[in-house]
PDB file of C-alpha atoms in Angstrom:
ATOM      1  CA  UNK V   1       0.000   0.000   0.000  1.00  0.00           C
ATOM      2  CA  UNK V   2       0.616   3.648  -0.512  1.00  0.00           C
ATOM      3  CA  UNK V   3       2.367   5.208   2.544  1.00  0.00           C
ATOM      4  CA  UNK V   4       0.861   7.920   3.863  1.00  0.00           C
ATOM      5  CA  UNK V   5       2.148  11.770   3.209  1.00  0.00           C
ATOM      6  CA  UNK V   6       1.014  14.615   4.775  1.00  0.00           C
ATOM      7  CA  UNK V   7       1.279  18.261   3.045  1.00  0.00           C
ATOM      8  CA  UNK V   8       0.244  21.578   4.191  1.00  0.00           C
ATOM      9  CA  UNK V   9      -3.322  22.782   2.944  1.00  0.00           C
ATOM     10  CA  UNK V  10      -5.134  25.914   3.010  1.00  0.00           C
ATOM     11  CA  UNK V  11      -7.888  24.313   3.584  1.00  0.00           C
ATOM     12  CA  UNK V  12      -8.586  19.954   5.406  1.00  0.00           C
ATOM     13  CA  UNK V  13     -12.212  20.271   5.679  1.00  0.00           C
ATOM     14  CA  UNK V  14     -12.582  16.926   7.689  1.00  0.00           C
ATOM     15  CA  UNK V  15      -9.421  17.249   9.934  1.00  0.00           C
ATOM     16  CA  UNK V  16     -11.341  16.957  13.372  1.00  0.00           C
ATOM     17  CA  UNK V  17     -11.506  13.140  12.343  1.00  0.00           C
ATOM     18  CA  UNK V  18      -7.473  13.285  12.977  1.00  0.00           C
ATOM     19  CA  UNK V  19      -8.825  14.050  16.978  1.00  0.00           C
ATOM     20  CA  UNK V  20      -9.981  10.665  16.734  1.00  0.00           C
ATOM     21  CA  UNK V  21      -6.576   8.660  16.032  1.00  0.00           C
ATOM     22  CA  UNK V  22      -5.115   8.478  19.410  1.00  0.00           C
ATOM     23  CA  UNK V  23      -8.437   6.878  20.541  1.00  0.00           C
ATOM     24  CA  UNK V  24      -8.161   4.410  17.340  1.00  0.00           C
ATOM     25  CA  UNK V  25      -4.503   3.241  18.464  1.00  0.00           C
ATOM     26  CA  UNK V  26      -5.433   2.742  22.193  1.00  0.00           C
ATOM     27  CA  UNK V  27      -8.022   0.076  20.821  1.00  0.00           C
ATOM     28  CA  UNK V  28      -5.115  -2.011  19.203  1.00  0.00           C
ATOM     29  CA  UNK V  29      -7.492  -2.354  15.817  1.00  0.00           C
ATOM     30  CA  UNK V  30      -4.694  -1.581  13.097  1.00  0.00           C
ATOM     31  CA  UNK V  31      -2.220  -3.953  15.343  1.00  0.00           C
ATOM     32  CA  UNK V  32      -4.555  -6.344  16.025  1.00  0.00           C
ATOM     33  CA  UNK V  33      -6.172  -6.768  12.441  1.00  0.00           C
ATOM     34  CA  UNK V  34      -2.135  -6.708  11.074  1.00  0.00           C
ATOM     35  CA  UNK V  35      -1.515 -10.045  13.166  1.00  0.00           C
ATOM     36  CA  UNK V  36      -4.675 -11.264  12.274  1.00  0.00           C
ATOM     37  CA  UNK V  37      -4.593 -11.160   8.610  1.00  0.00           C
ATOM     38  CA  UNK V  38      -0.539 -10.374   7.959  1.00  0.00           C
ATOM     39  CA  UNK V  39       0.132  -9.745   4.350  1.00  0.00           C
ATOM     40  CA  UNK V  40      -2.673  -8.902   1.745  1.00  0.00           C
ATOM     41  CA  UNK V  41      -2.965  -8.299  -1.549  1.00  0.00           C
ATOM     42  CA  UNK V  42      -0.966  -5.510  -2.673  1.00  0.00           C
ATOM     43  CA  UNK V  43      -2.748  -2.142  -3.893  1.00  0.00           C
ATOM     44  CA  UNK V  44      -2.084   1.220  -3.576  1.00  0.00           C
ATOM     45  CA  UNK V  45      -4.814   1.063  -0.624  1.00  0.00           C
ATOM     46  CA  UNK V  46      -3.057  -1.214   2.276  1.00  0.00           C
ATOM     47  CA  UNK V  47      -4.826  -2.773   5.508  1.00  0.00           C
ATOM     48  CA  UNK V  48      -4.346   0.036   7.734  1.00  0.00           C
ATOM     49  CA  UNK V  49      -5.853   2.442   5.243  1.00  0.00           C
ATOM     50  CA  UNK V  50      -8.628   0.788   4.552  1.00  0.00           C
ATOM     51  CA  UNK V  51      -9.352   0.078   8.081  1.00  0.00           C
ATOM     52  CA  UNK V  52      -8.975   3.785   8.900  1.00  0.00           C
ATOM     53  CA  UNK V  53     -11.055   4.497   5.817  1.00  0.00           C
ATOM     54  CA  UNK V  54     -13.643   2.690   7.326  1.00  0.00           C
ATOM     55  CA  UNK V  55     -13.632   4.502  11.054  1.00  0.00           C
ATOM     56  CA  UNK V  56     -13.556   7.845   9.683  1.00  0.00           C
ATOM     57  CA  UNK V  57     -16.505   7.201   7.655  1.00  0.00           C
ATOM     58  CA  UNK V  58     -18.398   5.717  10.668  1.00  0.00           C
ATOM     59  CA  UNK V  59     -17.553   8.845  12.805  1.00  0.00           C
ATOM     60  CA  UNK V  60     -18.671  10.949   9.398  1.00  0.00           C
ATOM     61  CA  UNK V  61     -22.034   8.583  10.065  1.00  0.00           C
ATOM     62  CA  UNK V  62     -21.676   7.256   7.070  1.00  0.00           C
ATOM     63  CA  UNK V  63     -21.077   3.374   8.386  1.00  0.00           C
ATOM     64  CA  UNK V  64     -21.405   1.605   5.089  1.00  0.00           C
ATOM     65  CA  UNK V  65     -19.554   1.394   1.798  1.00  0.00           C
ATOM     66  CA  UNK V  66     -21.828   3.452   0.030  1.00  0.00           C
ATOM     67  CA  UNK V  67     -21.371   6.081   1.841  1.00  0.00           C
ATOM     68  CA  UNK V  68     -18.161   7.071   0.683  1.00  0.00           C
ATOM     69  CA  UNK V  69     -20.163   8.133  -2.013  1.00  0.00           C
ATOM     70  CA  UNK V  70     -22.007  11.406  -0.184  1.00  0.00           C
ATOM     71  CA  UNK V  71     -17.952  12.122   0.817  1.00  0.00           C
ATOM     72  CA  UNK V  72     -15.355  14.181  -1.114  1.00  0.00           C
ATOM     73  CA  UNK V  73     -12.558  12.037  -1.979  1.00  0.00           C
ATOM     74  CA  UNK V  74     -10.119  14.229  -2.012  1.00  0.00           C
ATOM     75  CA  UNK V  75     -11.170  16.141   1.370  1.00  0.00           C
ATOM     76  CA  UNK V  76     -11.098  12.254   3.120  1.00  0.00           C
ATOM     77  CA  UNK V  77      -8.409  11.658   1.264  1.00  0.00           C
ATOM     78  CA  UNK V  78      -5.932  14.260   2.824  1.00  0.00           C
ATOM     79  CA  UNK V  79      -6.668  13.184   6.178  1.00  0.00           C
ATOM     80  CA  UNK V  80      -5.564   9.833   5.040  1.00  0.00           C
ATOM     81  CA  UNK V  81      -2.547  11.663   3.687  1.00  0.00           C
ATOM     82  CA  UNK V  82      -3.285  10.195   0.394  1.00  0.00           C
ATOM     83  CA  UNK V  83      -4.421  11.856  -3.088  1.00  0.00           C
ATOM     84  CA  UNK V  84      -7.780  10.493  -2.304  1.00  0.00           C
ATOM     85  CA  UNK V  85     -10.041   8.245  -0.744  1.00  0.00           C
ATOM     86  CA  UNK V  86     -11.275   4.816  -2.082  1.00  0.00           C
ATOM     87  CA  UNK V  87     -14.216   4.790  -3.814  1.00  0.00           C
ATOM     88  CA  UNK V  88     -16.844   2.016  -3.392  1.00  0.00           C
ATOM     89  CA  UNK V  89     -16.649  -0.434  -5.193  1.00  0.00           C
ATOM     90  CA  UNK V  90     -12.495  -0.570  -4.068  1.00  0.00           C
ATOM     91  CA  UNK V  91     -14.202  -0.976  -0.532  1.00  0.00           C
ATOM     92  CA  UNK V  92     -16.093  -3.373  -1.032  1.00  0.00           C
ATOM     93  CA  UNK V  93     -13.784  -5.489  -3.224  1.00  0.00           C
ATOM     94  CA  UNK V  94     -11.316  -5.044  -0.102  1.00  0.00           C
ATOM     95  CA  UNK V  95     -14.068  -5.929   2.186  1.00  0.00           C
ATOM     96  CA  UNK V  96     -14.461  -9.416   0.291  1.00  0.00           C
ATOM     97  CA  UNK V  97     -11.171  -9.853   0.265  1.00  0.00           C
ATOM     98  CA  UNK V  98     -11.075  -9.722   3.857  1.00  0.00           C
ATOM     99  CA  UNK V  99     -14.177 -11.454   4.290  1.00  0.00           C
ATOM    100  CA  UNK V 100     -12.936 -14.238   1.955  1.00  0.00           C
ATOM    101  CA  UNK V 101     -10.151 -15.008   4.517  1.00  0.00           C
ATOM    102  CA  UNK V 102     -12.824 -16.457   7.228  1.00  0.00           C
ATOM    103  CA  UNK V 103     -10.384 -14.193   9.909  1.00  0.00           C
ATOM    104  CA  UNK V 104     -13.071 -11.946  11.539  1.00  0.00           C
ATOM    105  CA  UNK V 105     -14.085 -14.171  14.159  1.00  0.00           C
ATOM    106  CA  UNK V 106     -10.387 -14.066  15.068  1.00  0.00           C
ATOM    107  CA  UNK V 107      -9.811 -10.668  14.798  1.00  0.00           C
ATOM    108  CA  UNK V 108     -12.769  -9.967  17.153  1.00  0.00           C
ATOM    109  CA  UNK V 109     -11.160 -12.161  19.814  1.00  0.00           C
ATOM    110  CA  UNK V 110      -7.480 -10.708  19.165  1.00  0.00           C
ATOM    111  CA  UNK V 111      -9.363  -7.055  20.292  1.00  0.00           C
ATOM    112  CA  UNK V 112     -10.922  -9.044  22.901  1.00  0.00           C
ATOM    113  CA  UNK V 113      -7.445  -9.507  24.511  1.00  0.00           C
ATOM    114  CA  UNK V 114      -6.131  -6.513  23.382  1.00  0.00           C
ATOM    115  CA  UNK V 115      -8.975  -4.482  25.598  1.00  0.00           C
ATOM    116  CA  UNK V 116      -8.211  -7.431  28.555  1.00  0.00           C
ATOM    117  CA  UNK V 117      -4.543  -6.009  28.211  1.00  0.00           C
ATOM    118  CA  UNK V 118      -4.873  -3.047  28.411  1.00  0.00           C
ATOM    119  CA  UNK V 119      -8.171  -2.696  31.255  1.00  0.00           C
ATOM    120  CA  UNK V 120      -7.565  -5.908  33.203  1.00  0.00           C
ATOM    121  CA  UNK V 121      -9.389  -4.354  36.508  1.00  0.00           C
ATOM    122  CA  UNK V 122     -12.447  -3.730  34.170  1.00  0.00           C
ATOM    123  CA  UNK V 123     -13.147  -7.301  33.666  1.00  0.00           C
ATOM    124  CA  UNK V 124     -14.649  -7.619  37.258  1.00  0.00           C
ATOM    125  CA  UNK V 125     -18.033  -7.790  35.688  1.00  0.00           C
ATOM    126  CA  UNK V 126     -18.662  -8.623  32.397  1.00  0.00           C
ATOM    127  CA  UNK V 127     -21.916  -8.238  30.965  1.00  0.00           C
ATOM    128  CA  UNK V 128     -24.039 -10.221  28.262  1.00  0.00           C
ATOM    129  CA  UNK V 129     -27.077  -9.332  26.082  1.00  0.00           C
ATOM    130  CA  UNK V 130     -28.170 -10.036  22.842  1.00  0.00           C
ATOM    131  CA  UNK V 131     -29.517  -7.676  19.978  1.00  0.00           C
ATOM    132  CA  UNK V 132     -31.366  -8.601  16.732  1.00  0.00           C
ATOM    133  CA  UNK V 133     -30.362  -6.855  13.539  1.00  0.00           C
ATOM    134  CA  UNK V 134     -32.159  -6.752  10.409  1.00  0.00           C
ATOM    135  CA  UNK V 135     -30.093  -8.936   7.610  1.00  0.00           C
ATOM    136  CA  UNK V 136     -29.734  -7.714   4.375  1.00  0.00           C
ATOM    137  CA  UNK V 137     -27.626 -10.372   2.783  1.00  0.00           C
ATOM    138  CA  UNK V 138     -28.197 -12.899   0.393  1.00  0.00           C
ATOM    139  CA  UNK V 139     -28.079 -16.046   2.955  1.00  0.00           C
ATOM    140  CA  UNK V 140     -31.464 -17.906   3.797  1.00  0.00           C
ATOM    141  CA  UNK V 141     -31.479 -16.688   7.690  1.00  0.00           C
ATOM    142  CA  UNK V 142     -34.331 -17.169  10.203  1.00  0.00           C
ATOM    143  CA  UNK V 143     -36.822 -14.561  10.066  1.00  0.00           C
ATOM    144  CA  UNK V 144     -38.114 -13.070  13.526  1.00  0.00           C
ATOM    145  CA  UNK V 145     -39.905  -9.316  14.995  1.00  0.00           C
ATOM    146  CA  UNK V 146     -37.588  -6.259  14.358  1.00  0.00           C
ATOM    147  CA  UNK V 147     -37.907  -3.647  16.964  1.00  0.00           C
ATOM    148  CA  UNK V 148     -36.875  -0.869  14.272  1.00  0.00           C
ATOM    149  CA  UNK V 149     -38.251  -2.431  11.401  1.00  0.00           C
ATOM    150  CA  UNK V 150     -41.591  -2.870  13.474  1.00  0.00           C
ATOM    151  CA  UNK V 151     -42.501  -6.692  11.346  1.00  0.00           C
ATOM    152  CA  UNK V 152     -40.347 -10.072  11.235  1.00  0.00           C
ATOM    153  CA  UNK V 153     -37.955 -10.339   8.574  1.00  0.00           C
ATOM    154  CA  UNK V 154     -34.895 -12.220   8.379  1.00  0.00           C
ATOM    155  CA  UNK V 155     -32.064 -11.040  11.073  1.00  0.00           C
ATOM    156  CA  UNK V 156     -29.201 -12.223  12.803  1.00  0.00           C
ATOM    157  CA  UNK V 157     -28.286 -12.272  16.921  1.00  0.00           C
ATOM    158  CA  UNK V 158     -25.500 -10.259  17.975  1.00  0.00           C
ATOM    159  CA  UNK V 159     -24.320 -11.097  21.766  1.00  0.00           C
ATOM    160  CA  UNK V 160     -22.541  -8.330  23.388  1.00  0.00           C
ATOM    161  CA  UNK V 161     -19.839  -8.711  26.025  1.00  0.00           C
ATOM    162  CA  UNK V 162     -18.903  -5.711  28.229  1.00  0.00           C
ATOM    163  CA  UNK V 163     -17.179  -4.660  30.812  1.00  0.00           C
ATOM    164  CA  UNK V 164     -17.583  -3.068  34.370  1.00  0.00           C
ATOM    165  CA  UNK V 165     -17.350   0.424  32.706  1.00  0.00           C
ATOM    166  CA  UNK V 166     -20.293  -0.927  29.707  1.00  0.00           C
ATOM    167  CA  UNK V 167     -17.084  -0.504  27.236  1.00  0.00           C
ATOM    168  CA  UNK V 168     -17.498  -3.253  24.573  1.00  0.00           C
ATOM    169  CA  UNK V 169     -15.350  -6.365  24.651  1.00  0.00           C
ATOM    170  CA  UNK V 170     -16.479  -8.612  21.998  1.00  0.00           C
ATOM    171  CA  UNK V 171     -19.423  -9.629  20.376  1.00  0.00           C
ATOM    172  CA  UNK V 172     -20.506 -12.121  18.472  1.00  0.00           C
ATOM    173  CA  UNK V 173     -23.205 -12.782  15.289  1.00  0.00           C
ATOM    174  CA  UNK V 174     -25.100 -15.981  15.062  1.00  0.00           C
ATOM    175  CA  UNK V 175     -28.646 -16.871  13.631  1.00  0.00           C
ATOM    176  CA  UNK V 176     -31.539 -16.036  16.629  1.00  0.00           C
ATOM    177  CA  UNK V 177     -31.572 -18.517  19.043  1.00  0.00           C
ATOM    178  CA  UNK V 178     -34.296 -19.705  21.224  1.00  0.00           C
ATOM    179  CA  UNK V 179     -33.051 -17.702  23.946  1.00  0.00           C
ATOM    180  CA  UNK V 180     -29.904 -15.677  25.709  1.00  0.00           C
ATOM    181  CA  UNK V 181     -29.293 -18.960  28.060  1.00  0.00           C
ATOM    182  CA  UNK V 182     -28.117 -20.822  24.354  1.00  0.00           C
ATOM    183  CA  UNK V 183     -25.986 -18.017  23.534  1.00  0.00           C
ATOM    184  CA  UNK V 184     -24.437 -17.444  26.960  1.00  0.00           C
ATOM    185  CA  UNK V 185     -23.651 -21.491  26.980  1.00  0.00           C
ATOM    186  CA  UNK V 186     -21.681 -21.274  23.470  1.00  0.00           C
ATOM    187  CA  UNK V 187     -19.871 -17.666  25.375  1.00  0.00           C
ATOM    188  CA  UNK V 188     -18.350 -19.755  28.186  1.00  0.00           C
ATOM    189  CA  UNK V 189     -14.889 -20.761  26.083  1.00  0.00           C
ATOM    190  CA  UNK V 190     -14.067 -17.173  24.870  1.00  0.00           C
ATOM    191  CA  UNK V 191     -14.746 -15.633  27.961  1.00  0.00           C
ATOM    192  CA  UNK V 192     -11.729 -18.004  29.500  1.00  0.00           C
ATOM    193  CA  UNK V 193      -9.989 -17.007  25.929  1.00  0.00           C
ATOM    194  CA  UNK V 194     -10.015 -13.288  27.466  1.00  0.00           C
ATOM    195  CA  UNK V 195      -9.914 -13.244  30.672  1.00  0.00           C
ATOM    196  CA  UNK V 196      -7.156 -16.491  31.209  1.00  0.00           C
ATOM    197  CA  UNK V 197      -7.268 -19.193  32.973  1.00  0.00           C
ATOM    198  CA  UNK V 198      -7.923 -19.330  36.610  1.00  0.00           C
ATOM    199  CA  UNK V 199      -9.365 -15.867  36.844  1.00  0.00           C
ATOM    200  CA  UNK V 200     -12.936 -15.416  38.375  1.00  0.00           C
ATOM    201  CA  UNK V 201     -14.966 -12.971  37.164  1.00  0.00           C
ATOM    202  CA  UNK V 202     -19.101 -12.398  37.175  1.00  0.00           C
ATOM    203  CA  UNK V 203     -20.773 -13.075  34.419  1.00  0.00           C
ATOM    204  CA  UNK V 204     -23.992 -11.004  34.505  1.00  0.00           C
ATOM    205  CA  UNK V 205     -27.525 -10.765  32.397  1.00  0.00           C
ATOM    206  CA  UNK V 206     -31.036 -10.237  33.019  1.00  0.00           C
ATOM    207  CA  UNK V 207     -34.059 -12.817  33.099  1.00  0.00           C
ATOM    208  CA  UNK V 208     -33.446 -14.123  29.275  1.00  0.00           C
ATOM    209  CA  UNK V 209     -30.561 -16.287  30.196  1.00  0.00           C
ATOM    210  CA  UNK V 210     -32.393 -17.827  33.172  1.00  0.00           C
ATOM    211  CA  UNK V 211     -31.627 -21.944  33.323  1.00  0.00           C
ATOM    212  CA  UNK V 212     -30.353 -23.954  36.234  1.00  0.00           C
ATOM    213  CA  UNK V 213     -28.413 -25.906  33.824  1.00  0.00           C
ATOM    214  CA  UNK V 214     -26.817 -22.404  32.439  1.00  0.00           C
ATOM    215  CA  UNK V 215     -25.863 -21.521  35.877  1.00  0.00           C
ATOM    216  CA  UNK V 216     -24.497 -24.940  36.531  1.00  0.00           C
ATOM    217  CA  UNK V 217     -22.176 -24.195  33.746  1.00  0.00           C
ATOM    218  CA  UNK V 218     -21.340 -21.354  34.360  1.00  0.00           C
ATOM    219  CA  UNK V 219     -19.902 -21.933  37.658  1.00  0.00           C
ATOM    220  CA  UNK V 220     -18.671 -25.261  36.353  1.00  0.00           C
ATOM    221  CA  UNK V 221     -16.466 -23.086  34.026  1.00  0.00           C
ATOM    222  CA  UNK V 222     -14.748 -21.134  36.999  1.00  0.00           C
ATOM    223  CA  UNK V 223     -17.061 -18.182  36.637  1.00  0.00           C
ATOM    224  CA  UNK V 224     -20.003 -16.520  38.992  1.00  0.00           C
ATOM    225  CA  UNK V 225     -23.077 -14.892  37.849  1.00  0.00           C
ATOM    226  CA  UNK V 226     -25.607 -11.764  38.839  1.00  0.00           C
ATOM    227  CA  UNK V 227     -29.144 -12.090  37.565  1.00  0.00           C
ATOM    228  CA  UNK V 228     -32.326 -11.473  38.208  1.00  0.00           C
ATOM    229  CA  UNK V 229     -34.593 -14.395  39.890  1.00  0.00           C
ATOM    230  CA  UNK V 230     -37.492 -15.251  37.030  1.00  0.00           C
ATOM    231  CA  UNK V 231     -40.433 -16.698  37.557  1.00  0.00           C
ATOM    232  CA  UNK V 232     -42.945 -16.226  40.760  1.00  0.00           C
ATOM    233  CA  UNK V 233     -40.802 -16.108  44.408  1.00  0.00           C
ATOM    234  CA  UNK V 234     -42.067 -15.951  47.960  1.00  0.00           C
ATOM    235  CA  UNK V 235     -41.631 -12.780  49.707  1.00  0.00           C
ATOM    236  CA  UNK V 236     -39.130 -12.585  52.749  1.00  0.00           C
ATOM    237  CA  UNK V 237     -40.465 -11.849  56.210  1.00  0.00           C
ATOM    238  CA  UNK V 238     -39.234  -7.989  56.599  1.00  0.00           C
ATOM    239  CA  UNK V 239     -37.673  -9.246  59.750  1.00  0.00           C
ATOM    240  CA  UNK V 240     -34.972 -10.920  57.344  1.00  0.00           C
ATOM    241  CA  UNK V 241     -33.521  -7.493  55.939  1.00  0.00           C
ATOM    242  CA  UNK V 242     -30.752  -5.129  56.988  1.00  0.00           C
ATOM    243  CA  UNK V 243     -30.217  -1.390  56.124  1.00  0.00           C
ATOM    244  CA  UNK V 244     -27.076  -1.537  54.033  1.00  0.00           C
ATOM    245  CA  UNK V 245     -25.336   1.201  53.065  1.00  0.00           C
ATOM    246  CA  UNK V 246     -22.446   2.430  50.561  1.00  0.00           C
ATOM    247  CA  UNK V 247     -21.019   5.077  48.396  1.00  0.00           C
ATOM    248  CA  UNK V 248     -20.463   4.898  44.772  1.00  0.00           C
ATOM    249  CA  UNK V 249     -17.907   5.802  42.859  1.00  0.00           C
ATOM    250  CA  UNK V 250     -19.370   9.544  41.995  1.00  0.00           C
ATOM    251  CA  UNK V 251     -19.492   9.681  46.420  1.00  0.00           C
ATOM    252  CA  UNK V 252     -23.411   9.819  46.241  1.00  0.00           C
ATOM    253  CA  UNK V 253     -24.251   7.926  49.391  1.00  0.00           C
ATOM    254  CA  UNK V 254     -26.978   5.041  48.845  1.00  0.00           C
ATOM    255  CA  UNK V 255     -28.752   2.802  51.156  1.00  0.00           C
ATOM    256  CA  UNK V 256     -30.431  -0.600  50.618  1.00  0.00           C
ATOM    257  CA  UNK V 257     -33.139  -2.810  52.397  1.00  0.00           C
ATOM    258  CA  UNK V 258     -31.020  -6.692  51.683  1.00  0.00           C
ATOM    259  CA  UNK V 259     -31.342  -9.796  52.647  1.00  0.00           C
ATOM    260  CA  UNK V 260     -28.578 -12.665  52.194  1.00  0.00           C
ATOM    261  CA  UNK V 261     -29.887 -16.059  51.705  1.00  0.00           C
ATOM    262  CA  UNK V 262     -29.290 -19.038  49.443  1.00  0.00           C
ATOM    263  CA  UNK V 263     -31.545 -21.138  46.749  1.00  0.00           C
ATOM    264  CA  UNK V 264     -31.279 -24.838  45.133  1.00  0.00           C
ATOM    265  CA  UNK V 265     -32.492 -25.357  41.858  1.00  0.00           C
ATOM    266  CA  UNK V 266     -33.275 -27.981  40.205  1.00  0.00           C
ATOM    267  CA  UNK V 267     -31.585 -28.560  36.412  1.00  0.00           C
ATOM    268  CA  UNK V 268     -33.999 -29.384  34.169  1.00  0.00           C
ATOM    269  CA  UNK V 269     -32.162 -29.932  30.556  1.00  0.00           C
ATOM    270  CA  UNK V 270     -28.804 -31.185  29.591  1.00  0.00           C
ATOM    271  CA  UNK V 271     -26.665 -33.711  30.746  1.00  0.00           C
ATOM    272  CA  UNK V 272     -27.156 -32.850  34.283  1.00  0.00           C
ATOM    273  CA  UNK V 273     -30.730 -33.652  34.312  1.00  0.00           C
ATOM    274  CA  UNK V 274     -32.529 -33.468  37.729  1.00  0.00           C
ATOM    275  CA  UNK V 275     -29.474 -32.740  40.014  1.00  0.00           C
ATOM    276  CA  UNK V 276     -29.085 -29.115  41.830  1.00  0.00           C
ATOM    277  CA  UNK V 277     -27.778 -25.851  41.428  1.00  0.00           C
ATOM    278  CA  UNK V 278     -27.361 -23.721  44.811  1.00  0.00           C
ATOM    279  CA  UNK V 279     -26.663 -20.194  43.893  1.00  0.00           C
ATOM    280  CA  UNK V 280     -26.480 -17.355  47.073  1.00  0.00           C
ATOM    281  CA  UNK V 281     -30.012 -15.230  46.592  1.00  0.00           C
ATOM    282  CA  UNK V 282     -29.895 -11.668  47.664  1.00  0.00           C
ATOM    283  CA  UNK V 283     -33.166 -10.103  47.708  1.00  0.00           C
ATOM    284  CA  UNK V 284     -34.087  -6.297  48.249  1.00  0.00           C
ATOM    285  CA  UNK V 285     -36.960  -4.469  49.360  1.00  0.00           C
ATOM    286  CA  UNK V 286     -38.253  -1.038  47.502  1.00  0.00           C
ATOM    287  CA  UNK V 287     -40.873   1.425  47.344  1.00  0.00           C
ATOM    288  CA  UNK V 288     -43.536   0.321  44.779  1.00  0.00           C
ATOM    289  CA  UNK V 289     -46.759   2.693  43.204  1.00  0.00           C
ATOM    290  CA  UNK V 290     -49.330   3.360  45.705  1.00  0.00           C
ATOM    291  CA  UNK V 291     -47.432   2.995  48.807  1.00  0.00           C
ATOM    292  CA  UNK V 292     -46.574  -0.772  48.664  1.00  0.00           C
ATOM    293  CA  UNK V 293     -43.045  -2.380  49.348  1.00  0.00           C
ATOM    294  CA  UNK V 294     -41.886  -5.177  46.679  1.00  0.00           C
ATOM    295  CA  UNK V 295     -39.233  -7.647  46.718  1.00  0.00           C
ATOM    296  CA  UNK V 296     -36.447  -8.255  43.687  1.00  0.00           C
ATOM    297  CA  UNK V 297     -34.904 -10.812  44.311  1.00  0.00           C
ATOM    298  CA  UNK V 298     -31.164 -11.632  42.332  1.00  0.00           C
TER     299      UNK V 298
END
């Protein structure tokens, strides 16, 4: 590829993108995606270019290939420090070619431990959920409700990984499942991918991944988990909670009705068919409409 040269202008219409570069190397994308995929076809637009091509047009909101159409070439161009910017069809014959080398799973995960690197106290908590988005390809995909498409039509599952701080880890796109418990259950091995071996962290999501026989693996797999308890629960004699208080990490002081007790569950599905899970249950008393005091119970 074309090494980048930078020359003085009267006029770099789109230089605030250049604010955005230090942020781009502390994510490790052009190192990661260079051990990823090594050597590519030569061109006069190389990896790192194309990759940067394809932030600054995401930060332009302009996220897919066609939009480097409603962008001057030249203008993106200088603040690639070439002549001019790739037009679309050159992205999206680079895009194949990267897509053609199967690598993006890989390159997901190499971030994945890049980010670990980098924020390794952040990985305290890591949290799942999954997100449907519409799919436009030319695949025969399952077909379920859209939220922003407002029918069914096909779509994919993307599972999200964060972090303590919400900052994305890793994700990845399969075909909707039947629920978040499936996906969590496939998550298990690249979580220990990220975090190492012989780390415990908590693994946290709301009622969609609730299964006995997920927890069971989850803790199996050296991890803990934080959810919410689904399904109808007794209430606690109020006898049974204590005022707890703490301060976060803004020094707002909070307070919390809690109780600490314990649950066993019976496994329904899978291999481990009608043993027990016992997970510690903490429940905690709030104000509810018209007066009333409820129970949530994780």
């Amino acid at each position: 590829g074309a090494a980048p040269v930078f020359t003085p202008g009267a006029r770099y219409p789109l230089a605030g993108l250049l604010l955005a570069l230090p942020a781009l190397a502390g994510t490790g994308l052009l190192e990661c995606a260079r051990a990823t995929y090594g050597r590519v076809r030569d061109g006069f637009y190389g990896l790192e270019v194309m990759l940067v091509v394809l932030v600054f047009l995401a930060l332009l909101r302009e996220p897919r290939a066609e939009g480097a159409t409603r962008v001057p070439p030249a203008a993106l161009g200088r603040v690639l420090g070439l002549d001019r910017a790739p037009e679309v069809k050159t992205i999206r014959r680079k895009l194949a070619g990267l897509a053609a080398a199967g690598k993006a799973a890989d390159l997901i995960m190499a971030l994945a431990r890049h980010h670990a690197a980098a924020r390794p106290a952040a990985l305290g908590f890591l949290y799942a959920d999954g997100h449907t988005r519409a799919y436009f390809g030319t695949r025969d995909v399952q077909k379920m409700h859209v939220a922003r498409l407002k029918f069914p039509g096909p779509a994919t599952e993307e599972t999200w990984v964060t972090d303590a701080d919400g900052d994305p880890v890793f994700m990845v796109i399969a075909e909707p499942s039947a629920s978040l418990a499936g996906q969590l259950r496939g998550l298990l091995p690249q979580l220990r991918q990220v975090v190492g071996d012989g780390r415990r962290v908590t693994v946290c999501f709301d009622r969609g991944g609730w299964s006995p026989a997920l927890f069971a693996g989850i803790t199996g797999a050296g991890f803990d988990l934080l959810t919410y308890r689904k399904g109808p629960v007794a209430d606690l004699p109020a006898a049974a909670f204590t005022t707890v208080g703490c301060t976060d990490d803004r020094g707002r002081p909070h307070e919390y009705e809690l109780a600490d007790t314990t649950v066993t569950l019976e496994i329904g599905e899978g291999p481990r068919k009608g043993e027990h899970v016992t997970l510690r249950q903490v429940p905690r008393r709030e104000p509810a409409s018209g007066g009333a005091v409820r129970q949530v119970h994780t």
